[in-house]
PDB file of C-alpha atoms in Angstrom:
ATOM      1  CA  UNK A 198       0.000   0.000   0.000  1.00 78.00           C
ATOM      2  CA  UNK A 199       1.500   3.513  -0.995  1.00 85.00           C
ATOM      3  CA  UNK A 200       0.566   5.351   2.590  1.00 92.00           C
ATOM      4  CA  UNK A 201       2.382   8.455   1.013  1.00 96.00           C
ATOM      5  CA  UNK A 202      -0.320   8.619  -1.720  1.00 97.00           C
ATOM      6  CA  UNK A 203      -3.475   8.284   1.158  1.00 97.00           C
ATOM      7  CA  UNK A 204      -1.765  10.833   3.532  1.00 97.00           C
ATOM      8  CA  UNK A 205      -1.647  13.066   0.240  1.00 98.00           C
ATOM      9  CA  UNK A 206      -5.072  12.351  -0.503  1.00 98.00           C
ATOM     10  CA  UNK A 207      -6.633  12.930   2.588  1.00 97.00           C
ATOM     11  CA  UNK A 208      -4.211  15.616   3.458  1.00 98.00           C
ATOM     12  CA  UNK A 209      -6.918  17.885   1.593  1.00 97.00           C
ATOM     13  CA  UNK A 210      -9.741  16.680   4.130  1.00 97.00           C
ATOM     14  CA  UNK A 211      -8.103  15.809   7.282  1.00 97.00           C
ATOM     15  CA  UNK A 212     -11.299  15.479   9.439  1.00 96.00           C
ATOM     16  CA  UNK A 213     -12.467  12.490   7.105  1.00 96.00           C
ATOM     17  CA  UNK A 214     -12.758   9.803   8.778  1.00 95.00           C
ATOM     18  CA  UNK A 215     -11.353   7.008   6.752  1.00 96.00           C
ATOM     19  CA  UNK A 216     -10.208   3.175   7.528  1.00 96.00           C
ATOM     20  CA  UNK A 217      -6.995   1.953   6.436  1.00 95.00           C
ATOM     21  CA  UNK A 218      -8.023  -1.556   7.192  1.00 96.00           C
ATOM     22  CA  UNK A 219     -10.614  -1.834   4.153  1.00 96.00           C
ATOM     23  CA  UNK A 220      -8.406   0.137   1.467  1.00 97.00           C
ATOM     24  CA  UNK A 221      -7.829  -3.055  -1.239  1.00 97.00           C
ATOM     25  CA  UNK A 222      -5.874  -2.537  -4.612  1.00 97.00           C
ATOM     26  CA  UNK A 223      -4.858  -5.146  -6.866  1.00 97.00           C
ATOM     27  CA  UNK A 224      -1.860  -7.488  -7.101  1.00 97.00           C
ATOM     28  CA  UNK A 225       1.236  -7.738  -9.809  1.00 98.00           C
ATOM     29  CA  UNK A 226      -0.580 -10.167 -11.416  1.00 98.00           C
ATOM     30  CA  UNK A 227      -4.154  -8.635 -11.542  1.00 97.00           C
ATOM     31  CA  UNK A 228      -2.531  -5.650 -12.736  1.00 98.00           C
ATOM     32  CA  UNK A 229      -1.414  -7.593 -15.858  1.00 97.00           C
ATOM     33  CA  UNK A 230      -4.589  -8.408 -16.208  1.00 96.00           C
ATOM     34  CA  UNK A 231      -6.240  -5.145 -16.226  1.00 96.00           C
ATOM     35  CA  UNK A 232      -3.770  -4.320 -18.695  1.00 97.00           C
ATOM     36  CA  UNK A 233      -4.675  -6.577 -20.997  1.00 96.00           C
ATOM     37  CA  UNK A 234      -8.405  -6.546 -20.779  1.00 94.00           C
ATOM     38  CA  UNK A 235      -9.058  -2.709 -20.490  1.00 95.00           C
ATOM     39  CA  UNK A 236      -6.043  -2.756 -23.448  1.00 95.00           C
ATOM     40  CA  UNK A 237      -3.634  -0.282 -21.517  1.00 97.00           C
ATOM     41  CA  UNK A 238      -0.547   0.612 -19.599  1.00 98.00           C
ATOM     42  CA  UNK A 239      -0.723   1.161 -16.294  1.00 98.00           C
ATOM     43  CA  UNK A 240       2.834   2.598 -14.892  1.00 98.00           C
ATOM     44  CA  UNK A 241       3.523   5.653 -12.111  1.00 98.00           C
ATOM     45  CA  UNK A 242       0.391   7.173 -10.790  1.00 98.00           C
ATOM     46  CA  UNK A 243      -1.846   5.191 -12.028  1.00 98.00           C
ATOM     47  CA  UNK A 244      -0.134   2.139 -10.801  1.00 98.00           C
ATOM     48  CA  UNK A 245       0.601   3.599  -7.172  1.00 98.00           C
ATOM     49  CA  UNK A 246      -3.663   4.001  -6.988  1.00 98.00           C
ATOM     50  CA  UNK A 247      -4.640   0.723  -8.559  1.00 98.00           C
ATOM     51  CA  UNK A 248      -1.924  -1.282  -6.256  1.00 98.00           C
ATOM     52  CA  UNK A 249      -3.284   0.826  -3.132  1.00 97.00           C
ATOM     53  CA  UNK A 250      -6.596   1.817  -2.915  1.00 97.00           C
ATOM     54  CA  UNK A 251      -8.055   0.802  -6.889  1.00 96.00           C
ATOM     55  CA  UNK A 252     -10.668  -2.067  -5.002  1.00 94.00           C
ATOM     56  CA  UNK A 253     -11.585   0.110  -2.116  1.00 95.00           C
ATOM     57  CA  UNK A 254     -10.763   3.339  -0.846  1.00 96.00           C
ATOM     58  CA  UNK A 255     -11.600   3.110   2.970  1.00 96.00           C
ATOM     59  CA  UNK A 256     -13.594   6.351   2.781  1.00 95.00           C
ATOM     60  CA  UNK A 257     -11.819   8.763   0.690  1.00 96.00           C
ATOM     61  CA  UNK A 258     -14.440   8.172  -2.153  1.00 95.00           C
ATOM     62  CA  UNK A 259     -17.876   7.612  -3.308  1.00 88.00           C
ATOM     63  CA  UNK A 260     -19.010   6.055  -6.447  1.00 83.00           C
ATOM     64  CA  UNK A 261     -18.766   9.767  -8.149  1.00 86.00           C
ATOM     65  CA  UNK A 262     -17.404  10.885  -9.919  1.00 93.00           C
ATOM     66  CA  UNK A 263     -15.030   8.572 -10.666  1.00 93.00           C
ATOM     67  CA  UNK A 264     -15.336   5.040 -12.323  1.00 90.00           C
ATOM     68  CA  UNK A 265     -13.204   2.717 -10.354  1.00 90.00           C
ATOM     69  CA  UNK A 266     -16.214   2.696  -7.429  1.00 87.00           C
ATOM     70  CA  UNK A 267     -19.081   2.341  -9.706  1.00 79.00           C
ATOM     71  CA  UNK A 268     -22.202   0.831  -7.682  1.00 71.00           C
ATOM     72  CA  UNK A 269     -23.319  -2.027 -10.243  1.00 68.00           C
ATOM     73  CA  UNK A 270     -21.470  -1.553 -12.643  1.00 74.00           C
ATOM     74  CA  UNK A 271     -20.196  -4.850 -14.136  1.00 81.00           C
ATOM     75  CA  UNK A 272     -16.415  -5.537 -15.642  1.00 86.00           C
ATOM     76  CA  UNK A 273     -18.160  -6.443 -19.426  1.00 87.00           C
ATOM     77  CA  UNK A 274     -20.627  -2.983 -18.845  1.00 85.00           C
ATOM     78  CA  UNK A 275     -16.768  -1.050 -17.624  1.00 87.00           C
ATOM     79  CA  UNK A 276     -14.900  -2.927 -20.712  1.00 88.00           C
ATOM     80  CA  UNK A 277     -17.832  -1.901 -23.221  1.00 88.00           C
ATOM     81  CA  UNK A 278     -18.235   1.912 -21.940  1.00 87.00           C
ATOM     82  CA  UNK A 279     -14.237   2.449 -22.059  1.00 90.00           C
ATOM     83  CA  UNK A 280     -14.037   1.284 -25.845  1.00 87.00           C
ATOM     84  CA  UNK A 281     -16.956   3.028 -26.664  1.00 86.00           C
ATOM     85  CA  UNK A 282     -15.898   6.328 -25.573  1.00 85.00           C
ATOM     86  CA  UNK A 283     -12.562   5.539 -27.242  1.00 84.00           C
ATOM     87  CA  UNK A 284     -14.460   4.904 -30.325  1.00 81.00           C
ATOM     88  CA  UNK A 285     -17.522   7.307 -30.401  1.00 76.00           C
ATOM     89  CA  UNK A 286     -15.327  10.702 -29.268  1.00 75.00           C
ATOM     90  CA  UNK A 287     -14.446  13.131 -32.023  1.00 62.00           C
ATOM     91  CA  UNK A 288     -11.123  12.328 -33.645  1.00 62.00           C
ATOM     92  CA  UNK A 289      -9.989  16.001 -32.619  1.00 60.00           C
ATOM     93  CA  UNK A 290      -6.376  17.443 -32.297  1.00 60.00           C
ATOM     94  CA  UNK A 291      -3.180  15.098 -31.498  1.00 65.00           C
ATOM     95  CA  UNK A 292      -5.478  12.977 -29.183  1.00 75.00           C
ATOM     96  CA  UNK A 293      -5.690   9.217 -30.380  1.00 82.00           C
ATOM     97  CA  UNK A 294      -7.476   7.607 -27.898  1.00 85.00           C
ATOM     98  CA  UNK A 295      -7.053   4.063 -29.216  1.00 86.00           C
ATOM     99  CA  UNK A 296      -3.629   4.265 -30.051  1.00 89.00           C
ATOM    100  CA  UNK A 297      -2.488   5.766 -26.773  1.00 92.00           C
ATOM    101  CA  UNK A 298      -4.598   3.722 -24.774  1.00 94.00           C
ATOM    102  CA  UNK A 299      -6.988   5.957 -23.202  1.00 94.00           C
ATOM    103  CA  UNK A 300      -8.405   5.156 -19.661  1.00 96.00           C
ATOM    104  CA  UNK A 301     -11.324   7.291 -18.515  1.00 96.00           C
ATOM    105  CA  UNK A 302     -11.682   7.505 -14.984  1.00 96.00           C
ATOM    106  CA  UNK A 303     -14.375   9.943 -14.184  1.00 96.00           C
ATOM    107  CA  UNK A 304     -17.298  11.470 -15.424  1.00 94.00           C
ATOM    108  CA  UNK A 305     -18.654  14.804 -14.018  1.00 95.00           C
ATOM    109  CA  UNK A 306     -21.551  17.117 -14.746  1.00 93.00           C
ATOM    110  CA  UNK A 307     -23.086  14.084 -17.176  1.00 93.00           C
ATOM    111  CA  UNK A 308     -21.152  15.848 -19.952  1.00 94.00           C
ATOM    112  CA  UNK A 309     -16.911  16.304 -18.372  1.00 96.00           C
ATOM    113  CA  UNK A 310     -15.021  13.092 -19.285  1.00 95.00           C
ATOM    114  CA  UNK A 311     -11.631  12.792 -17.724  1.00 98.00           C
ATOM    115  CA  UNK A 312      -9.154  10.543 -18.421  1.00 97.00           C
ATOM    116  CA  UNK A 313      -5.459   9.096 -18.647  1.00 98.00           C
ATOM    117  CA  UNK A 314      -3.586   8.578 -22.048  1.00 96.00           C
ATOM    118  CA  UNK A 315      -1.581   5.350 -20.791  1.00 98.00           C
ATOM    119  CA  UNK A 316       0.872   4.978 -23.757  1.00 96.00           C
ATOM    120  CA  UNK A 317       1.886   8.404 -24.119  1.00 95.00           C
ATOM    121  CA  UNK A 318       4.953  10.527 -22.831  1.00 96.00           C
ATOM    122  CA  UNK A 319       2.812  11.998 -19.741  1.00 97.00           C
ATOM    123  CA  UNK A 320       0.853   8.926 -18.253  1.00 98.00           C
ATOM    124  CA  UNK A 321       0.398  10.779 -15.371  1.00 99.00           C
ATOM    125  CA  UNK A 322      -1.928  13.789 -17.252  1.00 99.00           C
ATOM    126  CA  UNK A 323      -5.034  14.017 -16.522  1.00 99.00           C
ATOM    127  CA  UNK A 324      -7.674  15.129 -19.992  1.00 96.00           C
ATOM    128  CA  UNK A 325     -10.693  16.509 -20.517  1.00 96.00           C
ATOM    129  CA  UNK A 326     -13.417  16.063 -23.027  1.00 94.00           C
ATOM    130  CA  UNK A 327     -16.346  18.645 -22.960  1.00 93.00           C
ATOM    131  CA  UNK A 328     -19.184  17.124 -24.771  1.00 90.00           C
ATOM    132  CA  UNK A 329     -21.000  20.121 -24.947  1.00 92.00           C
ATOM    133  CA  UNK A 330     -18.055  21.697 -27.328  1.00 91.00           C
ATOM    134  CA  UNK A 331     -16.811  18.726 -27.998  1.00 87.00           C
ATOM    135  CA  UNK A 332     -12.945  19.223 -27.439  1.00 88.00           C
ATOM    136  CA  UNK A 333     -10.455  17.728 -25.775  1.00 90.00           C
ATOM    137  CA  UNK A 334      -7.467  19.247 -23.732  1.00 93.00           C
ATOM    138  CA  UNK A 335      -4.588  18.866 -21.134  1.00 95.00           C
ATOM    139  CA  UNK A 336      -5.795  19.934 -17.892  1.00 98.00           C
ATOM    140  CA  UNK A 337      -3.254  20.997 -15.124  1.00 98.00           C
ATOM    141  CA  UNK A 338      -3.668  17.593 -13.101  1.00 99.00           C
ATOM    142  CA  UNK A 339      -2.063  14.615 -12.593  1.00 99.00           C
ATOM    143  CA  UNK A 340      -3.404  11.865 -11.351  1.00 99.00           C
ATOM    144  CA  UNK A 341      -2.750  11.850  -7.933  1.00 98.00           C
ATOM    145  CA  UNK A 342      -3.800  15.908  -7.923  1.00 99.00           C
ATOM    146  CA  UNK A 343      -7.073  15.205  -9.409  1.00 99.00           C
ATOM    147  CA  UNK A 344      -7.682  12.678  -6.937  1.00 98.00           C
ATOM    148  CA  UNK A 345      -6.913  14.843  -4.119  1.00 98.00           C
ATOM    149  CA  UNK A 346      -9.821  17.441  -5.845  1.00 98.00           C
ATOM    150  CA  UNK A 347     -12.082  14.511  -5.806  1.00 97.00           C
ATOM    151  CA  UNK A 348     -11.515  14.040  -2.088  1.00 97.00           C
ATOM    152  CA  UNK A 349     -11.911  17.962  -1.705  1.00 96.00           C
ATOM    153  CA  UNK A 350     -14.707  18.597  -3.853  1.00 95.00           C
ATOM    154  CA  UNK A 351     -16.781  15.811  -4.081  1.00 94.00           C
ATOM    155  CA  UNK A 352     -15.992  13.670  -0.745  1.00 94.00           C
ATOM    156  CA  UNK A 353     -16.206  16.668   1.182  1.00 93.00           C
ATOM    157  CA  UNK A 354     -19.675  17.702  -0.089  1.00 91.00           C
ATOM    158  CA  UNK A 355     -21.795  14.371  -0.188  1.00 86.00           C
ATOM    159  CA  UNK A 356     -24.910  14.369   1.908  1.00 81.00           C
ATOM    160  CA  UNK A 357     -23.952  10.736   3.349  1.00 80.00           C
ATOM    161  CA  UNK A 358     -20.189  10.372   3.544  1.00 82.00           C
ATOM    162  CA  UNK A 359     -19.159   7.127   1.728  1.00 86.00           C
ATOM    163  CA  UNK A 360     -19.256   3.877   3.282  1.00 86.00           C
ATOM    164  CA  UNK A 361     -15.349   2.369   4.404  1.00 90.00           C
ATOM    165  CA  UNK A 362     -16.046  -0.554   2.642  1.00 86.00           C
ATOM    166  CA  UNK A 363     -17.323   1.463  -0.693  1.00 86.00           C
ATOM    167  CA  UNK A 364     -15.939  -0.842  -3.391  1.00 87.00           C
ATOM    168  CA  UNK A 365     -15.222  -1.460  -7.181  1.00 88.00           C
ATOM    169  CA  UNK A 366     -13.814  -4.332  -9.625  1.00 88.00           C
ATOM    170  CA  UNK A 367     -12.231  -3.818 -12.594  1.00 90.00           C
ATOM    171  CA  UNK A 368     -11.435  -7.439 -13.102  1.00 87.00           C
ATOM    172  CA  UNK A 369     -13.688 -10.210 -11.278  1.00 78.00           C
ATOM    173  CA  UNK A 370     -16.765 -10.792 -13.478  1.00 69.00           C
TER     174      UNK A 370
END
């Protein structure tokens, strides 16, 4: 577990309460396999969440905005959804989201996509699409930074704080 990643993330919401003893990531091995069915890299960042805290967060997050938490949401319906937004978003500027493996993470406002170019020279980088005018850019985030907004924006401000044992699978079908 990468406790210098959690103490970053909840850094930005101290009074959280949060339990280290349900945080779950994934293992060497399942990590190869996420690779391979999702059809990306995962290296740095990216790799430092999904090892520590990719199952289940302890507390630090809901099931929005991001993906990795989603309440029903099945590996096929997560497989299907990622290749489809690979597939379906304007071809638009330098962006190929096939070819450098494109791993969206988070959807806010029903219409901001953000995600991770995995196979590029900035893994780390966190993009946006706006559907509404349908471009795509850099934002000022990496990763572990847009995380740590998550936690501050979106943690902070839910009605009914999220459960410890709030949970995800990218992998088990």
């Amino acid at each position: 577990m990468n406790s210098e990643l959690i103490k970053y993330l909840h850094s930005v919401y101290p009074e959280l309460p949060i339990d280290l003893g349900y945080m779950k990531g994934y293992s060497d091995e399942e990590i190869g396999k996420i690779e391979h069915l999702y059809d990306i890299k995962v290296k740095d960042q990216l790799y430092d969440f999904l090892t520590s805290i990719g199952r289940c967060s302890g507390g630090l997050f809901g099931d929005d905005p991001l993906f990795f938490y989603r309440n029903g949401q099945t590996v096929r319906g997560n497989i299907l959804y990622q290749d489809a937004l690979r597939d379906e978003l304007p071809s638009i500027q330098e962006y190929n989201l096939r070819k450098q493996k494109a791993l969206f993470i988070s959807v806010e406002s029903y219409t901001q996509y953000f995600f991770l170019l995995t196979e590029s020279d900035d893994p780390n980088r966190v993009y946006q699409y706006d559907e509404n005018e349908e471009t795509i850019e850099a934002t000022d985030w990496d990763l572990k930074n847009y995380l740590r907004y998550i936690v501050n924006v979106y943690t902070r401000n839910y009605k009914i704080k999220a459960p410890f044992n709030e949970s995800g699978e990218l992998i088990i079908i």
